[in-house]
Coordinates of N, CA and C in Angstrom, one line a residue:
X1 N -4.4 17.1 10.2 CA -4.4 16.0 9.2 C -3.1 16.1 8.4
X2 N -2.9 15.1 8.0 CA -1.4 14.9 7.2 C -1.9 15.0 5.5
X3 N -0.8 15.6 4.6 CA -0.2 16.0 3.8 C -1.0 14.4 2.7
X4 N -1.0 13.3 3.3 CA -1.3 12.5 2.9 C -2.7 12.0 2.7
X5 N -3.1 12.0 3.4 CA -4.7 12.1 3.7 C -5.5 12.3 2.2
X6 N -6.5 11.3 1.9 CA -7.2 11.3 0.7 C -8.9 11.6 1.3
X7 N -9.3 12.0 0.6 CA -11.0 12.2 0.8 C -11.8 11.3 -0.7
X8 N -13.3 11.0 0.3 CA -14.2 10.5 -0.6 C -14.4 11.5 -1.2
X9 N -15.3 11.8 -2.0 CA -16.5 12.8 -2.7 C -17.5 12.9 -2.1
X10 N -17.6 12.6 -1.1 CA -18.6 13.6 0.3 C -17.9 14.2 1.5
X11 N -16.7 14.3 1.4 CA -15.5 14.7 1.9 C -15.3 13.9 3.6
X12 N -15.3 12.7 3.4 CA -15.2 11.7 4.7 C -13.9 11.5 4.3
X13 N -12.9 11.5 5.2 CA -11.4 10.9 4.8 C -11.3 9.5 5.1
X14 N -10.3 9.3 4.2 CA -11.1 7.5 4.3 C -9.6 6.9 3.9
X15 N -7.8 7.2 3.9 CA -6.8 6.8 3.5 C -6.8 6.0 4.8
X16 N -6.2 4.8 4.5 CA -6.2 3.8 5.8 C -4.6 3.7 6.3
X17 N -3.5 4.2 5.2 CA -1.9 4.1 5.4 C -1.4 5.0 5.9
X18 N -0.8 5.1 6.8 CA 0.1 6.1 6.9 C 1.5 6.5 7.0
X19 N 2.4 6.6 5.5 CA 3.6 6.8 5.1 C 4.8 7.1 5.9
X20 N 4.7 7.7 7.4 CA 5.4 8.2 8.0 C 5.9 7.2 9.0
X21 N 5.0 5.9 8.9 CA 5.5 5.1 10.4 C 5.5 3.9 9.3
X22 N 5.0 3.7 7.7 CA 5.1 2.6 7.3 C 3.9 1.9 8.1
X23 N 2.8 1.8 8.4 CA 1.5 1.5 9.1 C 0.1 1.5 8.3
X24 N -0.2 0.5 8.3 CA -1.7 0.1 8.1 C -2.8 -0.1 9.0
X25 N -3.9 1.2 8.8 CA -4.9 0.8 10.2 C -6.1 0.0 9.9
X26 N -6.4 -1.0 10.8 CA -7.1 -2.0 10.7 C -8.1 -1.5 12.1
X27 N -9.2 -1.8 11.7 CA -10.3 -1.9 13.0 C -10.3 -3.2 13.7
X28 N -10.0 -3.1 15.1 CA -9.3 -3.8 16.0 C -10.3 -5.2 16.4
X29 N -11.9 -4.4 16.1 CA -13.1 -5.6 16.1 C -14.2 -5.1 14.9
X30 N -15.0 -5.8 14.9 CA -16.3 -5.3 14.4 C -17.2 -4.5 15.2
X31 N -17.4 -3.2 14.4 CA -18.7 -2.2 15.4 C -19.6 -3.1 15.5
X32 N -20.7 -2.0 16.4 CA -22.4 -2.7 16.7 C -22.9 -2.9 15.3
X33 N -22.5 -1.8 14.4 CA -23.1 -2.2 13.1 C -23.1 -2.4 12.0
X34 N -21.5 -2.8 12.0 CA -20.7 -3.4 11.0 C -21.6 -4.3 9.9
X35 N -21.6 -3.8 8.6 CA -21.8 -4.2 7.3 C -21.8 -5.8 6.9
X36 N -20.7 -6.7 8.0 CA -20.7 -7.7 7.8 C -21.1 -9.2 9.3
X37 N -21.8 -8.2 9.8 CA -22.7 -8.8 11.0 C -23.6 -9.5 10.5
X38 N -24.6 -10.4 10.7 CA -26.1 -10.8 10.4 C -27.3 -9.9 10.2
X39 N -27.9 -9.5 9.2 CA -28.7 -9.1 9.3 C -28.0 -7.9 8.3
X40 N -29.1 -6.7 8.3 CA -29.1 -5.4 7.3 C -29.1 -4.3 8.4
X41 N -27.8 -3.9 9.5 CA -28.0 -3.0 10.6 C -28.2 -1.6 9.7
X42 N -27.3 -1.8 8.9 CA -26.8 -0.3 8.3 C -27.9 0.2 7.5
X43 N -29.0 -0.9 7.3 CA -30.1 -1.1 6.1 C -29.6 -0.5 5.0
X44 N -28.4 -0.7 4.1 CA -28.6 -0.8 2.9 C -29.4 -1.4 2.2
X45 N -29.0 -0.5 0.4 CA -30.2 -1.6 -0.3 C -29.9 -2.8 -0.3
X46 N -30.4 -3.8 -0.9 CA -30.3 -5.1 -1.1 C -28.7 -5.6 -2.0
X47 N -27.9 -6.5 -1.9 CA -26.8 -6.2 -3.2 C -25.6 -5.3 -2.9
X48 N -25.7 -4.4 -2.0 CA -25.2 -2.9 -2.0 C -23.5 -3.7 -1.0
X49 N -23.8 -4.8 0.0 CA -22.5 -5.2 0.9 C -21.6 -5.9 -0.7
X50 N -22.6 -6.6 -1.2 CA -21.6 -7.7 -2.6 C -21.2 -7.0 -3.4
X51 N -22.0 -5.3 -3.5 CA -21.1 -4.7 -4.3 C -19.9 -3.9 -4.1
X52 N -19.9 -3.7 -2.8 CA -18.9 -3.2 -2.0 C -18.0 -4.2 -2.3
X53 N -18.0 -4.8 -1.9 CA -17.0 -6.4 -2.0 C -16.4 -6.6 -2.8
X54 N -17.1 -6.7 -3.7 CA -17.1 -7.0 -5.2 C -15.7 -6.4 -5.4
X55 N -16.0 -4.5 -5.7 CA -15.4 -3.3 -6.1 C -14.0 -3.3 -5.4
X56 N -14.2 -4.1 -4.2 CA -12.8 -3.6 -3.1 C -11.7 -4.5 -3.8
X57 N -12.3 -6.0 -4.3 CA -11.6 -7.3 -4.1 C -11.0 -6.7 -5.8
X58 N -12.1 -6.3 -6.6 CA -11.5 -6.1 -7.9 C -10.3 -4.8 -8.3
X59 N -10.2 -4.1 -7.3 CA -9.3 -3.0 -7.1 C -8.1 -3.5 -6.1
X60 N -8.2 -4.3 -5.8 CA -6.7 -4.5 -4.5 C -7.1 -4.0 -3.3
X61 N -8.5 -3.3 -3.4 CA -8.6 -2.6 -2.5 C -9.0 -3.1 -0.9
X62 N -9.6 -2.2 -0.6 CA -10.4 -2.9 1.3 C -11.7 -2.1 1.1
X63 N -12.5 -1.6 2.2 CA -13.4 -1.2 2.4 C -13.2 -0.7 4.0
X64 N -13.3 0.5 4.3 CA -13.1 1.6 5.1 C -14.1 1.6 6.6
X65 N -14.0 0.7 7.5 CA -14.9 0.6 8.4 C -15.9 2.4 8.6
X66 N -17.4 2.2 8.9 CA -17.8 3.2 8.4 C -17.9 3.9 9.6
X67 N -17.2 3.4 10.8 CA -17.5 3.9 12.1 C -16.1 5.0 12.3
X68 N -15.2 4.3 11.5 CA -14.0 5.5 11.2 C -13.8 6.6 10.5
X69 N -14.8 6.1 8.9 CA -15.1 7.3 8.2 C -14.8 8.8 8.3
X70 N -13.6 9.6 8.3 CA -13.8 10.8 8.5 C -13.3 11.7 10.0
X71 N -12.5 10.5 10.5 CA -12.1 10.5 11.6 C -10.6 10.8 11.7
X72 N -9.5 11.5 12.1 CA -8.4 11.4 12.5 C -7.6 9.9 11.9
X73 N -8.3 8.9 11.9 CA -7.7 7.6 12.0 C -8.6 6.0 11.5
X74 N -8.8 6.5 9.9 CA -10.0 5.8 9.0 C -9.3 4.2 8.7
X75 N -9.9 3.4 9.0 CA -9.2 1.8 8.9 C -10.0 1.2 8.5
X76 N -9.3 -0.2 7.9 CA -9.9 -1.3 6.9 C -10.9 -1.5 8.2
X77 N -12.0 -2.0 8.1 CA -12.6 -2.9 8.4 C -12.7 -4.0 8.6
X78 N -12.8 -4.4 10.3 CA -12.6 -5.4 10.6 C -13.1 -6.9 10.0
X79 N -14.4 -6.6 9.9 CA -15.5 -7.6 8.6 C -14.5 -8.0 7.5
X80 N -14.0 -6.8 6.7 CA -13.3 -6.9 5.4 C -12.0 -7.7 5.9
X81 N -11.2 -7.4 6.8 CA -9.8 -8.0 7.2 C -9.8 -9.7 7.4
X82 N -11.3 -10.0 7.8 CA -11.3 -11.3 8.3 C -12.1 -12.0 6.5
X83 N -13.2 -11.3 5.6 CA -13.7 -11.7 5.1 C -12.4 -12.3 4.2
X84 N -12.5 -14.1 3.4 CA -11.4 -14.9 3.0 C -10.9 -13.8 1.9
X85 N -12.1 -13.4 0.8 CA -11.6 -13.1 -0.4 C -10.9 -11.8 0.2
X86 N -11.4 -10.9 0.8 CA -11.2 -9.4 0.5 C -9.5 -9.8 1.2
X87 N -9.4 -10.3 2.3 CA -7.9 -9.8 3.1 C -7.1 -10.6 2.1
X88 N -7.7 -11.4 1.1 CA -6.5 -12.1 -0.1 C -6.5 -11.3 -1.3
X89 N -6.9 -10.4 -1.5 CA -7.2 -9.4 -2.6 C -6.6 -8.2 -2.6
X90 N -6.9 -7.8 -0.8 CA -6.4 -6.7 -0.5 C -4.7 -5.9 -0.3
X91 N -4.2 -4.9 -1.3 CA -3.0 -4.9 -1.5 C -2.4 -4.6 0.5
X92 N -3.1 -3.6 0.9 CA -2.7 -2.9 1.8 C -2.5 -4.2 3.1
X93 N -3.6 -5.2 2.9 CA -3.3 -6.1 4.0 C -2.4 -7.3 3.4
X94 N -1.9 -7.7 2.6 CA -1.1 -8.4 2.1 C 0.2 -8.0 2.3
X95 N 0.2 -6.6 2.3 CA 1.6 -5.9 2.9 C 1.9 -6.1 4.2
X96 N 0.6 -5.9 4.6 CA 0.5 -6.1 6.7 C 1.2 -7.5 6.5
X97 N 0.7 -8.7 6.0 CA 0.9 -9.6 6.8 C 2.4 -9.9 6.5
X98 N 3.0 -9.8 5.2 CA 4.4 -9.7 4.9 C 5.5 -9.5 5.8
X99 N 4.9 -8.2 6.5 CA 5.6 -7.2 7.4 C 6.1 -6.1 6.7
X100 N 5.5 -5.5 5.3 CA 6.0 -4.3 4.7 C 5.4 -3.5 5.4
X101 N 4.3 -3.7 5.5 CA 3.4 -2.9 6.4 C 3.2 -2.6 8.2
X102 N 3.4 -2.2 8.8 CA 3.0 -2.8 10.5 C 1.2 -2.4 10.4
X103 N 1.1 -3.4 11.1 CA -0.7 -3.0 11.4 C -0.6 -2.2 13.0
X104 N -1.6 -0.9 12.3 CA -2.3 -0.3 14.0 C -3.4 -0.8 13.7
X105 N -4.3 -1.4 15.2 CA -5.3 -1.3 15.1 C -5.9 0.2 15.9
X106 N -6.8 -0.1 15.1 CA -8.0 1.1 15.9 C -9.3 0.2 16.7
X107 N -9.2 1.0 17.5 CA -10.1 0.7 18.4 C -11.8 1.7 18.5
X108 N -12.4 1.2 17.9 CA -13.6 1.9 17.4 C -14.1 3.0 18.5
X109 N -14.7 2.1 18.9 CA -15.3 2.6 21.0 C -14.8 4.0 21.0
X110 N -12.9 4.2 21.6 CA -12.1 4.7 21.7 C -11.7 5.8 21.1
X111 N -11.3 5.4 19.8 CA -10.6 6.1 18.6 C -9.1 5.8 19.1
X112 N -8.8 5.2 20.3 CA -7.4 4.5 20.4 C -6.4 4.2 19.3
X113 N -5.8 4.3 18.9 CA -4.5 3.4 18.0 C -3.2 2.8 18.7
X114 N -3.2 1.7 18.3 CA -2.1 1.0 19.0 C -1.3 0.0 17.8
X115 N 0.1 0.0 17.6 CA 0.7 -0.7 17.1 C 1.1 -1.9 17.5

């Protein structure tokens, strides 16, 4: 793990940038059970995706595909990258699309990364 690398408070690493290539990892599709599919896969409470949303859009932030969570190579969420408000909110993909940023995607399935 890099020097850079940030942890939740359940110790899942969850930094989606990485300083050394100038790179933003984005999840390349939506998992099987991606948070912003139809339906309640992940069965959260009720409220729990809007507040997610909510928190990400009101911080600059994104929301951390949960299939990466903790992995070598933790990325925005595909859901979140396509959802209107969040990828207009979000600092980290606003850089992507700029070109301050380069996007890797990750490839869920895999754990692949490709620039």
């Amino acid at each position: 793990m890099t020097s850079s690398a940030t942890y939740s408070s359940d110790g899942l690493r969850h930094d989606v940038a990485d300083p050394a290539t100038w790179s933003v990892r984005i999840c390349a599709r939506r998992c099987g059970t991606c948070i912003f599919r139809p339906g309640n896969l992940m069965r959260l409470e009720e409220g729990r995706v809007a507040e997610m949303i909510a928190n990400a859009i009101a911080e600059e932030g994104h929301i951390v595909g949960h299939a990466t969570l903790g992995t070598e190579a933790p990325a925005i969420c595909a859901g979140f990258a396509a959802h209107r408000n969040g990828s207009a909110a979000s600092l980290a993909l606003r850089l992507a699309r700029t070109g301050v940023l380069r996007t890797a995607w990750v490839h869920v399935d895999s754990g692949k990364v490709e620039s």
